[in-house]
XYZ file of C-alpha atoms in Angstrom:
720
model
C -23.413 -3.799 -3.533
C -27.147 -3.290 -3.075
C -28.952 -2.122 0.022
C -29.746 -5.701 0.919
C -26.051 -6.571 0.889
C -25.323 -3.608 3.129
C -28.003 -4.753 5.514
C -26.362 -8.170 5.467
C -23.054 -6.528 6.424
C -24.643 -4.979 9.487
C -26.433 -8.199 10.345
C -23.164 -10.136 10.191
C -21.533 -7.634 12.498
C -24.436 -7.676 14.940
C -24.326 -11.466 14.980
C -20.579 -11.378 15.523
C -20.988 -9.046 18.496
C -23.458 -11.523 19.974
C -21.147 -14.461 19.321
C -18.123 -12.754 20.840
C -20.134 -11.651 23.853
C -21.210 -15.268 24.383
C -17.656 -16.448 23.902
C -16.491 -13.884 26.432
C -18.934 -15.281 28.984
C -17.578 -18.739 28.231
C -14.043 -17.448 28.677
C -14.862 -16.279 32.200
C -15.698 -19.911 33.086
C -12.823 -21.537 31.170
C -9.594 -21.997 33.115
C -8.095 -24.842 31.098
C -6.333 -22.649 28.515
C -3.252 -20.530 28.967
C -2.540 -17.315 27.146
C -0.860 -17.977 23.800
C -1.428 -14.755 21.892
C 1.516 -12.471 21.312
C 1.100 -8.965 22.715
C 1.268 -6.604 19.725
C 2.244 -2.986 20.293
C 1.173 -0.142 18.017
C 4.286 2.012 17.669
C 3.309 4.789 15.267
C 0.631 6.564 17.293
C 1.573 9.349 19.691
C 1.822 6.787 22.493
C 2.666 3.124 22.187
C -0.157 0.865 23.283
C -1.492 -2.646 22.997
C -3.325 -3.257 19.721
C -6.283 -4.723 21.617
C -6.659 -1.440 23.532
C -6.240 0.886 20.549
C -9.592 2.522 19.685
C -9.153 2.408 15.919
C -9.425 -0.007 13.018
C -5.937 -1.134 12.070
C -3.962 -4.249 11.271
C -0.489 -4.911 12.623
C 1.272 -7.408 10.384
C 4.274 -8.791 12.243
C 7.235 -10.890 11.161
C 4.992 -13.913 11.760
C 2.663 -12.976 8.890
C 5.644 -11.965 6.733
C 7.307 -15.362 7.204
C 4.108 -17.361 6.747
C 3.580 -15.885 3.272
C 7.286 -15.647 2.470
C 6.472 -12.042 1.560
C 9.374 -10.081 0.121
C 7.363 -6.932 -0.587
C 4.373 -5.197 0.952
C 2.189 -6.026 -2.058
C 2.529 -9.729 -1.157
C 1.306 -9.100 2.392
C -1.608 -6.632 2.308
C -4.211 -9.291 1.445
C -4.117 -10.205 5.140
C -5.645 -6.821 6.029
C -9.359 -6.285 5.273
C -10.436 -3.604 2.781
C -6.894 -2.940 1.520
C -6.193 -3.169 -2.205
C -3.402 -2.088 -4.537
C -2.916 -1.088 -8.166
C 0.175 -1.726 -10.227
C 0.452 -0.227 -13.703
C 4.083 -0.643 -12.686
C 6.499 -3.427 -11.793
C 5.897 -3.185 -8.032
C 2.789 -1.892 -6.304
C 3.276 1.814 -5.679
C -0.297 2.861 -4.934
C -2.608 1.410 -2.299
C -6.330 1.832 -1.687
C -7.886 1.630 1.771
C -11.668 1.342 2.057
C -11.900 2.052 -1.674
C -9.919 5.307 -1.568
C -6.505 5.823 -3.130
C -4.649 6.693 -6.321
C -3.954 4.097 -8.996
C -1.197 5.680 -11.099
C 0.866 8.763 -11.816
C 1.935 9.992 -15.222
C 2.543 13.639 -16.093
C 0.560 15.226 -13.293
C 1.750 15.851 -9.729
C -0.499 14.012 -7.270
C -1.452 14.193 -3.606
C -1.693 10.579 -2.376
C -4.617 9.448 -0.242
C -2.657 6.684 1.509
C 0.606 7.638 3.175
C 3.621 5.410 3.742
C 6.188 5.916 6.483
C 9.254 3.677 6.981
C 11.243 4.346 10.172
C 10.030 7.979 10.364
C 10.832 8.663 6.676
C 7.995 9.769 4.404
C 7.918 7.535 1.310
C 4.359 8.470 0.358
C 3.783 7.973 -3.383
C 7.097 6.177 -3.892
C 6.417 3.071 -1.809
C 7.427 0.537 -4.457
C 10.616 0.034 -2.419
C 8.658 -1.429 0.550
C 10.981 -4.416 0.983
C 10.136 -6.596 4.000
C 13.508 -8.148 4.855
C 14.390 -7.600 8.545
C 11.093 -5.782 9.129
C 9.543 -5.912 12.589
C 5.975 -5.032 11.607
C 3.754 -3.111 9.217
C 0.854 -1.131 10.683
C -2.075 -0.397 8.386
C -4.417 2.295 9.706
C -7.824 2.218 8.037
C -9.717 5.482 7.863
C -8.536 9.113 7.933
C -5.595 9.971 10.183
C -6.143 13.714 10.138
C -4.545 14.421 13.531
C -1.491 12.155 13.406
C -0.470 12.148 9.738
C -2.358 14.938 7.981
C -2.882 15.599 4.292
C -1.607 12.315 2.838
C -3.722 10.062 5.040
C -7.331 10.794 4.097
C -7.894 7.057 3.470
C -5.344 5.690 5.922
C -1.673 5.193 6.575
C 0.896 2.399 6.255
C 3.715 2.564 8.794
C 6.611 0.095 8.496
C 9.048 -0.409 11.361
C 12.285 -2.323 10.831
C 14.047 -4.257 13.567
C 15.884 -2.199 16.165
C 19.566 -2.381 17.148
C 20.211 -4.828 19.991
C 22.396 -4.682 23.097
C 23.825 -8.149 22.408
C 25.402 -9.285 19.179
C 23.132 -11.236 16.852
C 22.908 -11.946 13.181
C 20.682 -13.534 10.568
C 21.205 -14.917 7.084
C 18.424 -15.646 4.634
C 18.809 -17.477 1.337
C 15.942 -18.190 -1.027
C 15.352 -19.624 -4.503
C 12.187 -19.879 -6.570
C 10.690 -20.364 -9.993
C 11.147 -17.734 -12.703
C 14.863 -17.887 -11.938
C 14.313 -16.064 -8.643
C 16.778 -15.816 -5.807
C 16.971 -13.822 -2.624
C 19.898 -13.164 -0.277
C 19.795 -11.210 2.969
C 22.144 -10.547 5.880
C 21.384 -8.681 9.110
C 23.916 -7.900 11.853
C 23.160 -6.184 15.158
C 24.919 -5.497 18.429
C 26.843 -3.008 20.557
C 29.343 -0.635 18.957
C 30.228 0.800 22.385
C 28.735 1.073 25.841
C 26.318 3.754 24.629
C 25.832 2.916 20.938
C 24.073 -0.082 19.378
C 23.894 -0.726 15.632
C 21.975 -2.747 13.076
C 22.806 -3.333 9.401
C 20.592 -5.179 6.932
C 21.336 -5.885 3.270
C 19.019 -7.707 0.880
C 19.253 -8.524 -2.831
C 16.282 -9.929 -4.740
C 16.334 -10.985 -8.390
C 13.787 -12.588 -10.673
C 13.222 -12.887 -14.424
C 9.586 -11.930 -13.894
C 6.411 -13.511 -15.208
C 6.508 -12.344 -18.859
C 7.822 -13.973 -22.021
C 8.664 -11.543 -24.823
C 8.018 -13.477 -28.035
C 9.502 -10.858 -30.353
C 12.798 -10.513 -28.483
C 12.762 -14.204 -27.480
C 13.522 -13.234 -23.878
C 11.887 -14.123 -20.565
C 13.448 -11.336 -18.460
C 11.967 -8.138 -19.914
C 9.793 -7.787 -16.794
C 12.610 -8.664 -14.430
C 13.284 -7.638 -10.834
C 16.705 -6.496 -9.647
C 16.217 -5.029 -6.171
C 18.878 -4.006 -3.667
C 17.933 -2.751 -0.184
C 20.453 -1.512 2.400
C 19.432 -0.239 5.853
C 21.532 0.885 8.782
C 20.403 2.019 12.245
C 22.127 3.423 15.329
C 20.637 3.715 18.815
C 22.674 6.201 20.840
C 22.319 6.858 24.554
C 23.809 10.347 24.544
C 22.993 10.999 28.221
C 20.628 9.876 30.928
C 17.982 12.170 29.442
C 18.723 12.067 25.701
C 18.565 9.203 23.217
C 19.229 9.530 19.506
C 17.943 7.070 16.895
C 19.505 7.307 13.451
C 18.457 5.389 10.336
C 19.945 5.390 6.845
C 18.572 3.760 3.703
C 19.727 3.011 0.195
C 17.421 1.369 -2.342
C 18.301 0.534 -5.935
C 15.393 -1.112 -7.759
C 16.343 -1.603 -11.432
C 13.254 -3.414 -12.717
C 11.834 -4.040 -16.151
C 8.251 -3.248 -17.112
C 6.777 -5.341 -19.926
C 3.358 -6.647 -18.911
C 0.701 -5.567 -21.411
C -0.197 -7.833 -24.291
C -2.705 -7.241 -27.083
C -3.959 -10.769 -26.332
C -4.205 -10.181 -22.554
C -1.682 -12.924 -21.829
C 1.818 -13.027 -20.372
C 3.267 -13.188 -23.885
C 4.337 -9.782 -25.176
C 5.733 -8.497 -28.497
C 7.346 -5.239 -27.374
C 10.466 -4.208 -29.250
C 11.255 -1.515 -26.666
C 10.325 -3.013 -23.280
C 9.691 -0.553 -20.491
C 11.358 -0.006 -17.141
C 10.380 0.825 -13.554
C 13.405 2.064 -11.648
C 13.905 3.737 -8.302
C 17.114 4.786 -6.584
C 16.634 6.308 -3.144
C 18.996 7.549 -0.458
C 17.330 8.580 2.801
C 17.953 9.127 6.486
C 16.047 9.949 9.653
C 17.102 11.187 13.077
C 14.900 11.067 16.165
C 15.940 12.855 19.361
C 14.067 11.906 22.541
C 14.612 14.098 25.608
C 13.146 13.050 28.968
C 14.772 15.700 31.165
C 11.587 17.710 31.704
C 9.294 16.718 34.526
C 6.055 17.422 32.714
C 6.680 16.072 29.211
C 8.924 14.114 26.880
C 10.213 16.110 23.932
C 10.759 14.507 20.523
C 12.439 16.071 17.511
C 12.330 14.120 14.236
C 14.124 15.024 11.021
C 14.050 13.018 7.786
C 15.276 13.513 4.254
C 14.999 11.419 1.094
C 16.361 11.917 -2.403
C 14.857 9.716 -5.088
C 15.439 9.227 -8.807
C 12.481 7.533 -10.487
C 12.426 6.155 -14.013
C 9.239 4.757 -15.509
C 8.467 3.985 -19.125
C 6.683 1.590 -21.452
C 6.288 0.539 -25.051
C 2.978 2.238 -25.814
C 2.113 0.160 -28.884
C 3.045 -3.138 -27.153
C 4.496 -4.433 -30.416
C 7.308 -3.914 -32.908
C 7.322 -1.838 -36.086
C 4.728 -3.299 -38.376
C 2.712 -5.337 -35.964
C 2.403 -9.095 -36.450
C -1.014 -10.700 -36.871
C -1.546 -14.138 -35.362
C -3.568 -16.276 -37.693
C -4.114 -19.839 -38.866
C -5.343 -18.477 -42.196
C -3.072 -19.917 -44.955
C -2.948 -16.448 -46.519
C -0.681 -15.454 -43.635
C 2.158 -17.982 -43.697
C 5.472 -16.200 -43.316
C 8.498 -18.343 -42.731
C 9.177 -19.241 -40.028
C 6.064 -19.562 -37.865
C 7.169 -18.698 -34.333
C 4.101 -19.139 -32.148
C 2.271 -22.364 -31.305
C -1.152 -20.838 -31.965
C -0.481 -19.557 -35.452
C 1.906 -17.861 -37.801
C 2.788 -14.200 -38.009
C 2.280 -11.700 -40.757
C 3.097 -8.007 -41.086
C 0.318 -5.562 -40.329
C 0.719 -1.808 -40.266
C 0.661 -0.345 -36.779
C 2.225 2.553 -34.956
C 5.345 2.690 -32.799
C 5.562 4.761 -29.633
C 7.240 4.899 -26.223
C 6.418 7.042 -23.205
C 9.130 7.642 -20.580
C 9.009 9.582 -17.291
C 12.020 10.596 -15.193
C 11.465 12.178 -11.795
C 13.806 13.645 -9.214
C 11.974 13.827 -5.888
C 13.317 15.215 -2.604
C 11.374 15.270 0.652
C 12.433 16.972 3.879
C 10.361 16.674 7.047
C 10.883 18.057 10.528
C 8.658 17.588 13.544
C 8.784 18.791 17.143
C 6.446 17.030 19.552
C 5.780 17.217 23.289
C 4.081 14.262 25.002
C 2.954 14.577 28.605
C 4.557 12.197 31.076
C 2.633 9.787 33.240
C 1.591 11.517 36.423
C 1.667 14.953 34.776
C -1.852 14.987 33.378
C -3.801 18.242 33.335
C -7.394 19.040 34.401
C -7.082 17.510 37.883
C -4.973 14.648 36.619
C -7.582 13.418 34.149
C -6.063 14.348 30.800
C -2.847 13.404 29.041
C -1.833 15.670 26.180
C 0.221 15.892 23.006
C 1.205 19.026 21.072
C 3.380 19.401 18.022
C 4.439 21.299 14.928
C 5.259 19.714 11.576
C 7.015 20.931 8.420
C 7.397 19.227 5.036
C 9.152 20.356 1.860
C 8.360 18.175 -1.157
C 9.998 19.036 -4.488
C 9.566 17.075 -7.703
C 11.184 17.647 -11.110
C 9.849 15.755 -14.134
C 11.259 14.998 -17.576
C 8.860 13.293 -19.994
C 10.052 11.925 -23.328
C 7.139 10.891 -25.519
C 7.193 9.826 -29.151
C 4.198 11.941 -30.162
C 5.339 15.077 -28.324
C 7.050 17.847 -30.288
C 9.825 17.920 -27.685
C 10.705 16.957 -24.139
C 8.226 17.986 -21.465
C 9.647 19.274 -18.167
C 8.004 20.489 -15.001
C 8.882 21.612 -11.476
C 6.532 21.243 -8.530
C 7.592 22.672 -5.157
C 5.263 22.256 -2.212
C 5.489 23.237 1.444
C 3.301 22.020 4.302
C 3.171 23.430 7.831
C 0.918 21.944 10.495
C 0.041 22.452 14.140
C -1.628 19.602 16.011
C -2.732 18.591 19.465
C -4.479 15.737 21.223
C -6.139 15.279 24.613
C -6.728 11.844 26.152
C -9.250 12.301 28.965
C -10.320 9.694 31.502
C -13.912 10.818 32.045
C -14.907 7.866 34.270
C -13.416 4.607 35.502
C -14.151 2.778 32.249
C -14.809 5.673 29.897
C -12.224 7.764 28.060
C -12.422 10.475 25.429
C -9.746 11.221 22.859
C -9.949 14.540 21.019
C -7.499 15.690 18.377
C -7.104 18.649 16.033
C -4.696 19.401 13.191
C -4.483 22.625 11.166
C -2.357 22.340 8.049
C -1.415 24.806 5.332
C -0.084 23.506 2.040
C 1.212 25.754 -0.716
C 2.590 24.611 -4.075
C 4.221 26.364 -7.011
C 4.134 24.611 -10.357
C 5.525 25.453 -13.796
C 6.256 23.461 -16.929
C 7.761 23.722 -20.397
C 4.320 24.404 -21.907
C 4.456 27.781 -20.118
C 1.812 26.760 -17.608
C 2.346 28.313 -14.171
C 0.077 27.822 -11.219
C 0.166 28.326 -7.460
C -2.193 26.890 -4.885
C -2.587 27.594 -1.193
C -4.927 25.479 0.938
C -5.523 25.613 4.678
C -7.203 22.452 5.903
C -8.518 21.254 9.255
C -8.758 17.661 10.422
C -9.282 15.939 13.718
C -11.061 13.275 15.686
C -13.331 12.500 18.629
C -13.050 8.964 20.005
C -15.141 7.690 22.913
C -14.023 4.320 24.289
C -15.483 2.036 26.933
C -13.187 -0.524 28.582
C -15.816 -3.096 29.516
C -13.227 -5.200 31.340
C -9.545 -5.990 30.919
C -10.332 -8.213 27.910
C -12.896 -6.213 25.936
C -13.337 -2.672 24.678
C -15.929 -0.716 22.701
C -15.254 2.524 20.873
C -17.065 5.048 18.714
C -15.292 7.712 16.684
C -15.719 10.602 14.294
C -12.622 11.419 12.216
C -12.176 14.217 9.700
C -9.529 13.785 7.038
C -8.428 15.946 4.152
C -6.095 16.212 1.211
C -4.953 19.251 -0.704
C -6.085 20.459 -4.105
C -3.864 20.712 -7.142
C -3.540 21.337 -10.839
C -3.892 19.460 -14.109
C -1.130 20.414 -16.480
C -1.933 19.108 -19.937
C -2.390 22.051 -22.307
C -5.134 20.348 -24.324
C -7.494 20.322 -21.331
C -10.135 23.055 -21.168
C -9.645 25.770 -18.581
C -12.309 24.447 -16.226
C -10.395 21.173 -15.849
C -7.012 22.724 -15.056
C -7.439 22.938 -11.262
C -9.217 20.982 -8.553
C -10.114 21.699 -4.918
C -9.224 19.971 -1.627
C -11.181 16.883 -0.647
C -12.651 16.294 2.813
C -13.922 13.140 4.454
C -15.899 12.411 7.616
C -15.528 8.876 8.975
C -18.054 7.544 11.505
C -17.011 4.289 13.159
C -18.043 1.843 15.886
C -15.676 -0.907 16.970
C -15.374 -3.793 19.404
C -12.239 -5.687 20.445
C -12.182 -8.705 22.734
C -9.682 -11.297 23.941
C -11.223 -14.691 24.615
C -10.515 -18.070 26.175
C -7.826 -16.959 28.607
C -6.120 -14.900 25.903
C -6.045 -17.778 23.416
C -8.290 -15.987 20.924
C -9.247 -12.500 19.845
C -11.799 -10.759 17.647
C -11.545 -7.177 16.363
C -14.498 -5.624 14.554
C -15.463 -2.251 13.162
C -18.396 -0.775 11.261
C -17.758 2.479 9.396
C -19.439 5.076 7.219
C -17.387 7.625 5.232
C -18.949 10.783 3.835
C -16.763 12.253 1.071
C -17.007 15.865 -0.077
C -15.444 17.310 -3.253
C -14.017 13.912 -4.146
C -10.877 14.031 -6.262
C -11.560 11.531 -9.026
C -9.227 10.343 -11.772
C -10.802 10.848 -15.189
C -9.515 10.876 -18.746
C -10.185 12.380 -22.148
C -9.531 10.518 -25.382
C -7.809 12.191 -28.326
C -7.922 10.321 -31.646
C -4.762 10.786 -33.681
C -4.697 11.053 -37.474
C -3.425 7.480 -37.816
C -6.448 6.177 -35.878
C -4.613 5.400 -32.655
C -5.635 6.971 -29.356
C -3.979 9.256 -26.836
C -5.389 9.324 -23.335
C -5.051 12.369 -21.114
C -5.604 11.618 -17.446
C -6.551 14.344 -15.010
C -8.055 14.861 -11.579
C -11.380 16.524 -10.943
C -13.839 16.987 -8.072
C -16.980 14.890 -7.951
C -19.783 16.307 -5.828
C -19.963 13.765 -2.993
C -19.562 10.082 -2.327
C -19.957 7.504 0.391
C -17.976 4.444 1.476
C -19.232 2.142 4.194
C -18.698 -1.378 5.406
C -17.435 -3.836 8.000
C -13.993 -5.093 9.019
C -13.363 -8.208 11.106
C -10.117 -9.836 12.207
C -9.695 -12.812 14.498
C -7.480 -15.688 15.577
C -7.729 -18.694 17.890
C -4.858 -20.747 19.295
C -6.887 -23.922 19.739
C -4.016 -25.843 21.317
C -0.299 -26.370 20.906
C -0.974 -28.166 17.629
C -3.395 -25.898 15.740
C -4.214 -22.228 15.443
C -6.559 -20.546 12.973
C -6.891 -16.939 11.871
C -8.832 -14.843 9.398
C -10.096 -11.459 8.295
C -13.092 -10.174 6.364
C -13.745 -6.810 4.781
C -17.146 -5.819 3.382
C -17.341 -2.571 1.448
C -19.979 -0.558 -0.363
C -18.997 2.582 -2.286
C -20.861 4.975 -4.545
C -20.711 8.333 -6.278
C -23.323 10.994 -5.729
C -24.117 13.525 -8.478
C -20.950 12.899 -10.482
C -20.751 13.389 -14.254
C -17.436 12.347 -15.810
C -15.488 14.016 -18.626
C -17.557 12.241 -21.286
C -20.794 13.618 -19.876
C -21.839 10.270 -18.394
C -23.477 10.303 -14.977
C -21.827 7.928 -12.517
C -24.221 8.739 -9.672
C -24.863 5.571 -7.702
C -22.001 3.668 -9.330
C -19.310 1.993 -7.255
C -15.913 3.623 -7.010
C -12.804 2.132 -8.608
C -10.587 -0.468 -6.931
C -13.176 -1.026 -4.203
C -14.140 -4.739 -4.121
C -17.343 -5.505 -2.217
C -15.568 -8.158 -0.158
C -12.077 -9.299 0.713
C -11.138 -12.180 2.992
C -8.210 -14.148 4.301
C -8.436 -17.407 6.260
C -5.574 -19.607 7.370
C -4.474 -22.419 9.621
C -1.151 -23.286 11.225
C -0.502 -26.914 12.176
C 2.547 -27.867 14.215
C 2.487 -31.699 14.549
C 5.906 -31.732 16.286
C 8.338 -29.187 17.673
C 10.233 -29.238 14.363
C 7.486 -29.032 11.729
C 5.108 -26.184 10.915
C 2.488 -26.300 8.138
C 0.570 -23.226 6.986
C -2.410 -23.099 4.611
C -4.260 -19.903 3.706
C -6.762 -18.576 1.194
C -7.061 -14.958 0.008
C -10.272 -13.863 -1.685
C -11.390 -10.706 -3.411
C -14.556 -9.647 -5.233
C -14.547 -8.055 -8.674
C -14.066 -4.281 -8.882
C -14.022 -1.454 -11.396
C -10.563 -0.720 -12.739
C -11.268 2.968 -13.250
C -13.863 5.693 -12.781
C -13.565 6.591 -16.480
C -14.846 3.294 -17.942
C -16.915 0.239 -16.959
C -14.322 -2.543 -17.183
C -14.042 -4.800 -14.136
C -11.757 -7.429 -12.715
C -12.938 -10.937 -11.897
C -13.535 -12.305 -8.415
C -10.699 -14.533 -7.284
C -9.642 -16.877 -4.466
C -5.973 -17.802 -4.082
C -4.506 -20.753 -2.195
C -1.150 -20.383 -0.433
C 0.895 -22.871 1.594
C 4.215 -23.432 3.292
C 5.945 -26.281 5.126
C 8.837 -25.445 7.460
C 11.353 -27.644 9.258
C 12.587 -25.801 12.357
C 15.667 -26.203 14.547
C 16.989 -24.010 17.350
C 18.797 -21.485 15.157
C 17.775 -22.364 11.609
C 14.825 -23.394 9.533
C 14.160 -24.393 5.947
C 10.802 -23.729 4.331
C 9.089 -24.820 1.112
C 6.436 -22.300 0.128
C 4.022 -21.382 -2.648
C 1.501 -18.644 -3.439
C -1.426 -18.883 -5.860
C -1.056 -22.663 -5.955
C -3.944 -23.064 -8.411
C -2.189 -20.681 -10.841
C -5.210 -18.384 -11.148
C -5.031 -15.550 -13.697
C -6.313 -12.311 -12.174
C -5.703 -8.637 -12.852
C -4.798 -5.748 -10.573
C -4.904 -2.990 -13.206
C -7.102 -2.520 -16.251
C -7.755 -0.085 -19.091
C -10.292 0.364 -21.870
C -9.179 1.761 -25.225
C -8.196 0.714 -28.722
C -4.601 -0.386 -29.292
C -4.833 -3.339 -31.664
C -4.465 -2.682 -35.417
C -5.863 -6.151 -36.174
C -9.387 -4.975 -35.276
C -9.031 -1.350 -36.383
C -8.184 -0.097 -32.899
C -11.539 -1.104 -31.473
C -11.785 -0.178 -27.798
C -11.681 -3.142 -25.418
C -10.325 -4.222 -22.040
C -6.600 -4.620 -21.434
C -5.287 -5.823 -18.078
C -2.086 -6.251 -16.123
C -2.051 -9.717 -14.582
C -0.913 -10.277 -11.010
C 1.598 -12.914 -10.016
C 0.878 -16.482 -11.194
C 1.902 -19.591 -9.267
C 5.166 -18.780 -7.500
C 7.025 -21.243 -5.306
C 10.423 -21.755 -3.781
C 12.530 -22.658 -0.788
C 13.979 -20.383 1.900
C 16.723 -21.037 4.457
C 16.892 -18.853 7.573
C 19.891 -19.043 9.906
C 20.365 -17.025 13.088
C 23.545 -16.650 15.095
């Protein structure tokens, strides 16, 4: 994005402010509409509050958005939120980028994610591929650093998923779905009272699909399959008048294939040893809420997760002596098995790369939140204070064809944080929020290559947020947030000494926002303009090692660039025009660049855009309900091109995707026909640049992982 585009971003926002202000004036004179917008509550901040009154840029994606898109996983939903992207390099999206910041993969190295993920108070940061959306209440996506609330793993933002709560009355739901690629989905949720003081909820979901790849060599269409089981249980216990206990237990078993890369950049592969992307997780959380003190409510939260991860791929993407497609009569083996030509033997290499991780995470938090009427400083200031502890241990076993033996490593990290926040009413319409978090993270690492390293970082984050409640329908805010993430180590023994460690990264986010409800609460607009100043950026780079047989080995590592900047605009809005039609949309504009950064190959990237940071993203949609029993949804997702990596110049292509659904609705059931990417666009979410094709002498070129093609199906929902 050039300066002129950035100026356009600001001009659009200024124009939008003028438009919404005019619309607000119109709303004051319009009494013909009634309020139709659902009140959305942000649950993951220190205090629950209405989204329209929250002085921050975030999206809350409710069960309405989930059902409209028939989303079964978070990766199928995030396009609704502006300036949120994801990278695969895996079967399911595991890594997300917010405002252009976030990891894209993990191989041998331990990483410190930039985007955190919490599900029902359990920290699944870095292992979020199990973000199943069955029986989910809402997903909150915080954009920008969350240095006070979430700490070191939220320098770019945070994703918080809340599942449905236990109910006082018995209820249940059944969901059955079928789709192309031999897909099916089955889910059951039951909720109700177990006793006078205990309510429960149980949700079970199984999703299966053959996947979008055809393996020509093995003559199979399920080598990139999905086999995903999710089980969740929750208890809400009223232990006494002053004490409530919320318990949650999870079991995930995702046994997925991973066979997506083709030497021809198609969905036809020739792997003889297809890869896998597996995750088995058992986790629980317990939240104790005590209201017996006059001055404050006390919360104690404990969570634990134990995860086995398996990830591997066929590195050569072929079998034995690689086949050469050709129409040349010289190459005419019998039989010919592809429509575009025959196959002939061609010498190649054969290699697999497999990673097995055992990851355990324990978190404990003690938090005090002042009660209403117990504010300090002459009743002007509500307060929050807390202490946080996290133990994160990860054991790795890597089995690689070209390694002399198995590689093993152990990484044990401990984080301790103190935080506090003051919410001060400084005038009738003005309030000031100030927060501070001090966090120490230490990590001990050792591996089978006899590399031992210890790091110890103390980091400080926080925020100042000034908000102006213009009236009950509109609010302005301005904020300065400081986020951080810890340093770490690069472990590959072939790296030079100066690349073996990297320092913490810090980020200052400056933001102005405006939120307004219009037309008697029948419409809303939420806008924000932000500028992020990044210091000691942790950037993924790579070095290329050429083997004796001419093939390439790539060593990825993290290093610190000097500085960088990310800035842009985010807009979300909706309008319930009448009982028949409502429209909605979002727009994210983003400009990113490096300052004074020279990569591992000695190439200056100063002024270049950062990876996985498209200049624009948008979503627009319309719901039409011609009768009480029919609902039609049409939407379009769009995304600009972006660099796949900071270590090469390959880019994706800009894309716009059409989605639709038609639902027939009765009192306690509905059936829906749905489709995503109706035009069957080919577009990539992950890309590399290297030589892997013996047909052209291993000449370096772009290879991509394609996102989902046209997918469609039918879903039956029944409630009782």
